[in-house]
Short mmCIF file of C-alpha atoms in Angstrom, two decimals:
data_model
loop_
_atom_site.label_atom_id
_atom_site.label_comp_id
_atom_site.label_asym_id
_atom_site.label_seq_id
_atom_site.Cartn_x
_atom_site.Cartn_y
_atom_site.Cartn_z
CA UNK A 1 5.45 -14.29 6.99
CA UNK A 2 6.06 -14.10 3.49
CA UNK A 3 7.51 -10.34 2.24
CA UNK A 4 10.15 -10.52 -0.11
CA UNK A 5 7.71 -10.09 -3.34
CA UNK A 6 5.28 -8.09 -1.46
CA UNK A 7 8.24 -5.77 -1.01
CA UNK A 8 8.99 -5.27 -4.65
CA UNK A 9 5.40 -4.99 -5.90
CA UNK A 10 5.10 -2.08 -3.61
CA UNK A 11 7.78 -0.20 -4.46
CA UNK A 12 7.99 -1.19 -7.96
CA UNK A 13 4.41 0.81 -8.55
CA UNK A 14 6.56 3.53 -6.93
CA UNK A 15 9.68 3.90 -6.23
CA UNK A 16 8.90 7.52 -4.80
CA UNK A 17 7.63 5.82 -1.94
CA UNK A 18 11.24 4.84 -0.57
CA UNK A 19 12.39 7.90 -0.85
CA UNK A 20 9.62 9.23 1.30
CA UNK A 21 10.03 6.19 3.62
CA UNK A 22 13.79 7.06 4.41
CA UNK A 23 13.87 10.55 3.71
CA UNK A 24 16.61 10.28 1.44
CA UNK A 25 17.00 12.74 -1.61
CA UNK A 26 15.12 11.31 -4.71
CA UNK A 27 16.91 11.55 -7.96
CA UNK A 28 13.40 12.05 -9.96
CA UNK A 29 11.77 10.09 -11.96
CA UNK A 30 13.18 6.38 -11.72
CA UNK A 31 12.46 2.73 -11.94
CA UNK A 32 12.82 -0.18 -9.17
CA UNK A 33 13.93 -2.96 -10.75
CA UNK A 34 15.21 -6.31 -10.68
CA UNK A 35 18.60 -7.33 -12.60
CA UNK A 36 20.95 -10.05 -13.28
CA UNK A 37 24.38 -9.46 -12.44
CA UNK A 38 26.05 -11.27 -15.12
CA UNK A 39 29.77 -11.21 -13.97
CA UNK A 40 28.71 -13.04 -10.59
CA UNK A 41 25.68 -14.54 -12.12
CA UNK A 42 23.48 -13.10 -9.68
CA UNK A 43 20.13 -11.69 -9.24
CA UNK A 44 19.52 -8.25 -7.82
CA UNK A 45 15.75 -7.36 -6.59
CA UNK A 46 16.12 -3.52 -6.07
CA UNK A 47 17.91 -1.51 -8.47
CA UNK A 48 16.66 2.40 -8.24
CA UNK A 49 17.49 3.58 -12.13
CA UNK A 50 17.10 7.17 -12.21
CA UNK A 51 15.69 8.43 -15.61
CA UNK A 52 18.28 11.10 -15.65
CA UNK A 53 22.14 9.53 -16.05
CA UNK A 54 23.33 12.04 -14.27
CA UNK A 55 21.51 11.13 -11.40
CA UNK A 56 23.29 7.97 -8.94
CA UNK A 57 21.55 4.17 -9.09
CA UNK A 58 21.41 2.96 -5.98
CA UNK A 59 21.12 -1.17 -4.43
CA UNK A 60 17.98 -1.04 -2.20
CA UNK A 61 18.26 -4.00 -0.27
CA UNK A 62 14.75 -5.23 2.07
CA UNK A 63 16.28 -7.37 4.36
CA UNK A 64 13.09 -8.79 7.00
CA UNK A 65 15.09 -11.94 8.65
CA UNK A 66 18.65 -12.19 10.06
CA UNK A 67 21.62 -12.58 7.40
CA UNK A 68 24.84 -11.88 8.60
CA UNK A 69 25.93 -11.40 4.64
CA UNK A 70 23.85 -8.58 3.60
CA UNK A 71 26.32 -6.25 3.73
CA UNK A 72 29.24 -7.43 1.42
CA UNK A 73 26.17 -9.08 -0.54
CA UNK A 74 24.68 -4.90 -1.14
CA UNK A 75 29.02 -3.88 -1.54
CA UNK A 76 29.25 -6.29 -4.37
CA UNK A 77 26.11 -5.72 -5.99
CA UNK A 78 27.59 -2.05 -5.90
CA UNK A 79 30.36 -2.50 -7.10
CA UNK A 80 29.00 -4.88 -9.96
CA UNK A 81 26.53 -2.36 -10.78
CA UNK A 82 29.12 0.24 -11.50
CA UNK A 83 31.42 -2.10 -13.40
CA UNK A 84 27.96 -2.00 -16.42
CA UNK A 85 27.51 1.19 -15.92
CA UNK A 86 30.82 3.04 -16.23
CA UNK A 87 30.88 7.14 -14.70
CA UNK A 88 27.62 6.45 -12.80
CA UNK A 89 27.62 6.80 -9.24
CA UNK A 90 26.52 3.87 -7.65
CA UNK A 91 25.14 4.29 -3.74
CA UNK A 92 22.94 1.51 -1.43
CA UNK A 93 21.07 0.89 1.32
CA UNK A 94 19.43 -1.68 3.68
CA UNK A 95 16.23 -1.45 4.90
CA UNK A 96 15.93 -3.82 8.08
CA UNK A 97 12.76 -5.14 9.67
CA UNK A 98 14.11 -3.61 13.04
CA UNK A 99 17.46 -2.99 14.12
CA UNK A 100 17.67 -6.21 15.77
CA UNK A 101 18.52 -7.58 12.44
CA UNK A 102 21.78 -5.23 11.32
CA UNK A 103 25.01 -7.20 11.61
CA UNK A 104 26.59 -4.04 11.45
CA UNK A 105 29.50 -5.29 9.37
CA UNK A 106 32.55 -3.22 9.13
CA UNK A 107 33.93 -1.93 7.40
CA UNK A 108 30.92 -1.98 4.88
CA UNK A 109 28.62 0.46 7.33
CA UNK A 110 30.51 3.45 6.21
CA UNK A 111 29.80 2.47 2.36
CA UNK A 112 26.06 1.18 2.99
CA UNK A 113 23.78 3.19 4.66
CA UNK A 114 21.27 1.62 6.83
CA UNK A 115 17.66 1.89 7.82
CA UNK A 116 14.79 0.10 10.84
CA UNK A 117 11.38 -0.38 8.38
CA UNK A 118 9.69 -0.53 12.42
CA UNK A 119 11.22 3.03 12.89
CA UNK A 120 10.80 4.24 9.84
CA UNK A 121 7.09 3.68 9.44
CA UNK A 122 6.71 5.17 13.67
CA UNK A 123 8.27 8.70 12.13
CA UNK A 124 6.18 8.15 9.14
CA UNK A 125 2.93 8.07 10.92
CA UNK A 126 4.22 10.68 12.85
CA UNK A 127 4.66 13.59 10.56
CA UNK A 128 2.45 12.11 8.00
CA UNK A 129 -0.43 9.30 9.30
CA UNK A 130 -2.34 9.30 6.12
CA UNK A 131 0.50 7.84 4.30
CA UNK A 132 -0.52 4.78 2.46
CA UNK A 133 2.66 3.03 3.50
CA UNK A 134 1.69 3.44 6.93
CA UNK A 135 -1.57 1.60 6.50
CA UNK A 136 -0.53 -1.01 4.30
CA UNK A 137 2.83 -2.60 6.22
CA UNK A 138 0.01 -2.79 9.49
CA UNK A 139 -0.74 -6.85 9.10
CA UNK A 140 3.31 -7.11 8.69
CA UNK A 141 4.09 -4.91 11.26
CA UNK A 142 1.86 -5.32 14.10
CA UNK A 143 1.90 -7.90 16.47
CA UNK A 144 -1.72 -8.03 18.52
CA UNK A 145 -3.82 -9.88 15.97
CA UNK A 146 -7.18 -8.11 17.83
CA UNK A 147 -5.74 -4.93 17.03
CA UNK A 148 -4.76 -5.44 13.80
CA UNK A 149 -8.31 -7.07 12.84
CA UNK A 150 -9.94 -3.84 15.21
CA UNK A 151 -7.92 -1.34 12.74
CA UNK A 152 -8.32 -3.60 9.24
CA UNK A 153 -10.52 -1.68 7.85
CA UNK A 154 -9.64 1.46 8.51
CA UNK A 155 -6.32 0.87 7.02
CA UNK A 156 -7.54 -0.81 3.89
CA UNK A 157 -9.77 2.73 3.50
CA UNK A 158 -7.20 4.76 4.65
CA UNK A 159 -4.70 2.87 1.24
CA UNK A 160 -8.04 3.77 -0.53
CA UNK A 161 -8.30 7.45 -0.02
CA UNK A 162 -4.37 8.11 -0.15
CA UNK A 163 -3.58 6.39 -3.41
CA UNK A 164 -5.05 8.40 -6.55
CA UNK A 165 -3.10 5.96 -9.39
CA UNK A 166 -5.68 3.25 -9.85
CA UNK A 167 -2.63 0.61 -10.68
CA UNK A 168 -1.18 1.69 -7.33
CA UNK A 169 -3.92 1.55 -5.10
CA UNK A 170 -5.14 -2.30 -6.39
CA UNK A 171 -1.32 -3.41 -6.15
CA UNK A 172 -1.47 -2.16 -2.93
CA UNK A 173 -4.64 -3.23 -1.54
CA UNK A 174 -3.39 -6.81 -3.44
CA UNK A 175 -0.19 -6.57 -0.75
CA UNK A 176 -2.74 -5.46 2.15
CA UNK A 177 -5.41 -8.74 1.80
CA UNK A 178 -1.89 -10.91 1.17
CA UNK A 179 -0.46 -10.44 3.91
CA UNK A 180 -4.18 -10.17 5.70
CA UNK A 181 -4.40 -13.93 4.73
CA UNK A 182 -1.06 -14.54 6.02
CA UNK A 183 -1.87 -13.29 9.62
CA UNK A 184 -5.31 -14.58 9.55
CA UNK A 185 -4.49 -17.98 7.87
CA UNK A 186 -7.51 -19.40 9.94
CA UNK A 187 -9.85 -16.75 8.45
CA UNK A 188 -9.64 -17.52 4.84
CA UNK A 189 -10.43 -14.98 2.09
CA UNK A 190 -14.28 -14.97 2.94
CA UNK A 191 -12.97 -13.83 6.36
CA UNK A 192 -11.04 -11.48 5.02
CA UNK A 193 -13.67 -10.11 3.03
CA UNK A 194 -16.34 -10.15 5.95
CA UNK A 195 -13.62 -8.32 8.39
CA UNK A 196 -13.10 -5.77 5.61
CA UNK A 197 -16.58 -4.78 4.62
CA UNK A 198 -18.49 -5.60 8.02
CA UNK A 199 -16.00 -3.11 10.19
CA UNK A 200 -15.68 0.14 6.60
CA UNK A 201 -15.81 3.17 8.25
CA UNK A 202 -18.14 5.73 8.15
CA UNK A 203 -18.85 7.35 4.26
CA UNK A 204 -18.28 10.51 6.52
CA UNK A 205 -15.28 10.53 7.64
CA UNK A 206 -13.60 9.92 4.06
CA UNK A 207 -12.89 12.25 1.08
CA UNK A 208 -14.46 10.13 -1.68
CA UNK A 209 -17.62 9.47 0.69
CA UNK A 210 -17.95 13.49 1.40
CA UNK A 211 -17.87 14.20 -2.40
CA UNK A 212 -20.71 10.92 -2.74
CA UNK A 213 -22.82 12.87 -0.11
CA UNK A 214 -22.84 16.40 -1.59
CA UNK A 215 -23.80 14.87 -4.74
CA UNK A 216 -26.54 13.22 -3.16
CA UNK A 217 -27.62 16.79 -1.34
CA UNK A 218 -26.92 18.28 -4.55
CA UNK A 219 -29.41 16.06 -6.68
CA UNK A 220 -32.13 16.43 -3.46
CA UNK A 221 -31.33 20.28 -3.78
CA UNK A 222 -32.43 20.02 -7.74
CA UNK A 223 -35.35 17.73 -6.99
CA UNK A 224 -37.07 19.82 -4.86
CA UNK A 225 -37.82 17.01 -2.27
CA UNK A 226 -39.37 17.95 1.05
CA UNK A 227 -36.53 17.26 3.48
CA UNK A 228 -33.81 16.90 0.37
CA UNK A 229 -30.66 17.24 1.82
CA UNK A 230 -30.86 14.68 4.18
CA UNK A 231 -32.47 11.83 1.74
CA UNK A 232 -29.72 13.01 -0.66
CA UNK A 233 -27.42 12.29 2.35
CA UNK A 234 -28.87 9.16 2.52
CA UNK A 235 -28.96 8.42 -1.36
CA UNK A 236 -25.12 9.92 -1.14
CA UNK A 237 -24.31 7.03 1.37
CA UNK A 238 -25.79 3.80 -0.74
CA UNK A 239 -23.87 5.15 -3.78
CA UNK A 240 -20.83 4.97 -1.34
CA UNK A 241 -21.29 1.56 -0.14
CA UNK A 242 -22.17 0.16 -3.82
CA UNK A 243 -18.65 2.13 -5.03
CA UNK A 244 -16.72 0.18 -2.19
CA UNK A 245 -18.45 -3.34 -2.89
CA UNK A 246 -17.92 -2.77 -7.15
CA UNK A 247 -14.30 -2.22 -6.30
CA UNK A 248 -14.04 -4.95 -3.48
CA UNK A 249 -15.69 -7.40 -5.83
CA UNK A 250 -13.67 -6.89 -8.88
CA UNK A 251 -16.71 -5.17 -10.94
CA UNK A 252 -16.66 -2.64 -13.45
CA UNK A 253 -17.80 0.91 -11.06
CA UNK A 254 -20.86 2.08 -11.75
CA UNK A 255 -20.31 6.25 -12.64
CA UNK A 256 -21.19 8.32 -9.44
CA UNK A 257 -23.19 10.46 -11.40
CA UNK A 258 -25.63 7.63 -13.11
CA UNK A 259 -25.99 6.26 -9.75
CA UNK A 260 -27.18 9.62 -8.34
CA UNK A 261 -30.19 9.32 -11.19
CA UNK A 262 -31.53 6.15 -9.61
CA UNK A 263 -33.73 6.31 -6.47
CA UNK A 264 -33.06 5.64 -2.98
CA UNK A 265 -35.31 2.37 -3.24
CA UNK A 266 -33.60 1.16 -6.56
CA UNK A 267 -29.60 2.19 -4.57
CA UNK A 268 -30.98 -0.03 -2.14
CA UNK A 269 -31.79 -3.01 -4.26
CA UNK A 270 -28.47 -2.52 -6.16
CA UNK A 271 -26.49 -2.40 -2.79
CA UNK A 272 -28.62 -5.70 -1.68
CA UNK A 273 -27.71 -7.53 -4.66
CA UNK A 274 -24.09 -6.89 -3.87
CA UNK A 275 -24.25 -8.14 -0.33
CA UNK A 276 -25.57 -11.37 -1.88
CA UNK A 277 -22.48 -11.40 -4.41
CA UNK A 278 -19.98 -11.20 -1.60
CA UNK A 279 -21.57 -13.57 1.10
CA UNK A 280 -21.55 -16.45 -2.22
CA UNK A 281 -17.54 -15.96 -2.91
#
């Protein structure tokens, strides 16, 4: 599968996120970036740049197939690094697919730290399952295609509720589908789409569907309707599913709020029209 730019556009939203994945020490704010190393005239795909100077850059190297010169490549991007940027210290890493992939080239191991994405993400789901990372490496990382396709769209959800930054979550829900279509290359995006939104969990069981909920209670609480709170539930639920089909489909979202004016029989006919949008992509 294809990861290298998948890779960057993940942690270029935020470069937080590696420092979370490794537990390393972040320097604060900083940017991942890619640079040209002009003395060797080459290009380098993960430079951390730490707003502060006083803080050290550090090589981030993603490394998911075998390449026996990753480590003297990361030692010379280093040391090229530090040659433009004169007082700064300069550190790196290498983030393997598993550790079946580290050469483990000395001397360079005691200059070049080294990480196992597999392990990484198992610790990560460990102390912290609702990590977005967690969910979104899933069609890269696991390898039974019926489990992956069981779990799709709880993971797409799960990037959904644990991403507030709108320009993070659609990067990574862009990654998620990618590498979806990579897996399920027989499926196509209209399969994609269908395993997505025929298998989204429960509105209950997520945050964002709660909050839809109470506001439906909330507006049968005001109305005065016999048996209110659970046709607001009800109400709560279509404005849920018309939320997750807006943003699914690329539409502008309807406000919450305006929805919660309309009637159960018009959310209905709004969430129908939908339906038909996606079965005609």
């Amino acid at each position: 599968m294809q990861s290298d730019k998948q890779l960057y556009e993940i942690f270029e939203v935020n470069p937080q996120w590696l420092f979370e994945l490794t537990g390393r020490t972040s320097p604060g704010p900083c940017k991942f970036v890619s640079i040209t190393l002009k003395a060797i005239e080459r290009r380098s795909d993960g430079m951390l740049l730490p707003d502060l100077a006083s803080k050290p850059i550090t090589i981030a190297e993603l490394q998911m197939y075998a390449d026996s010169d990753v480590y003297q490549r990361t030692v010379i991007e280093m040391a090229m690094v530090q040659a433009e940027h004169p007082g700064r210290q300069v550190d790196g890493f290498i983030i393997f697919a598993s550790r079946s992939l580290d050469s483990r080239t000395e001397p360079w191991t005691k200059v070049v730290a080294s990480y196992y994405l597999d392990e990484l993400l198992e610790q990560l789901s460990q102390h912290a399952p609702e990590h977005p990372l967690v969910a979104v490496f899933q069609p890269l990382m696991q390898t039974d295609r019926t489990i992956l396709e069981r779990d799709v769209a709880r993971y797409y959800n799960q990037i959904t509720e644990g991403v507030a930054d709108e320009r993070q979550r659609t990067r990574l829900h862009d990654v998620f589908v990618d590498w979806l279509l990579q897996r399920f290359s027989d499926r196509g995006m209209k399969g994609i789409e269908q395993m997505l939104i025929g298998q989204l969990p429960d509105l209950r069981d997520t945050q964002a569907g709660k909050e839809l909920i109470a506001l439906g209670e909330q507006k049968g609480r005001e109305q005065g309707l016999e048996q209110g709170l659970e046709q607001g539930r009800e109400q709560g639920e279509l404005i849920g599913q018309i939320c997750i089909l807006q943003e699914f489909l690329g539409l502008e979202p309807t406000d919450a709020r305006a929805l919660a004016e309309l009637s159960e029989e018009a959310l209905a006919v709004r969430l129908a029209d939908l339906r038909v949008q996606l079965q005609r992509r």
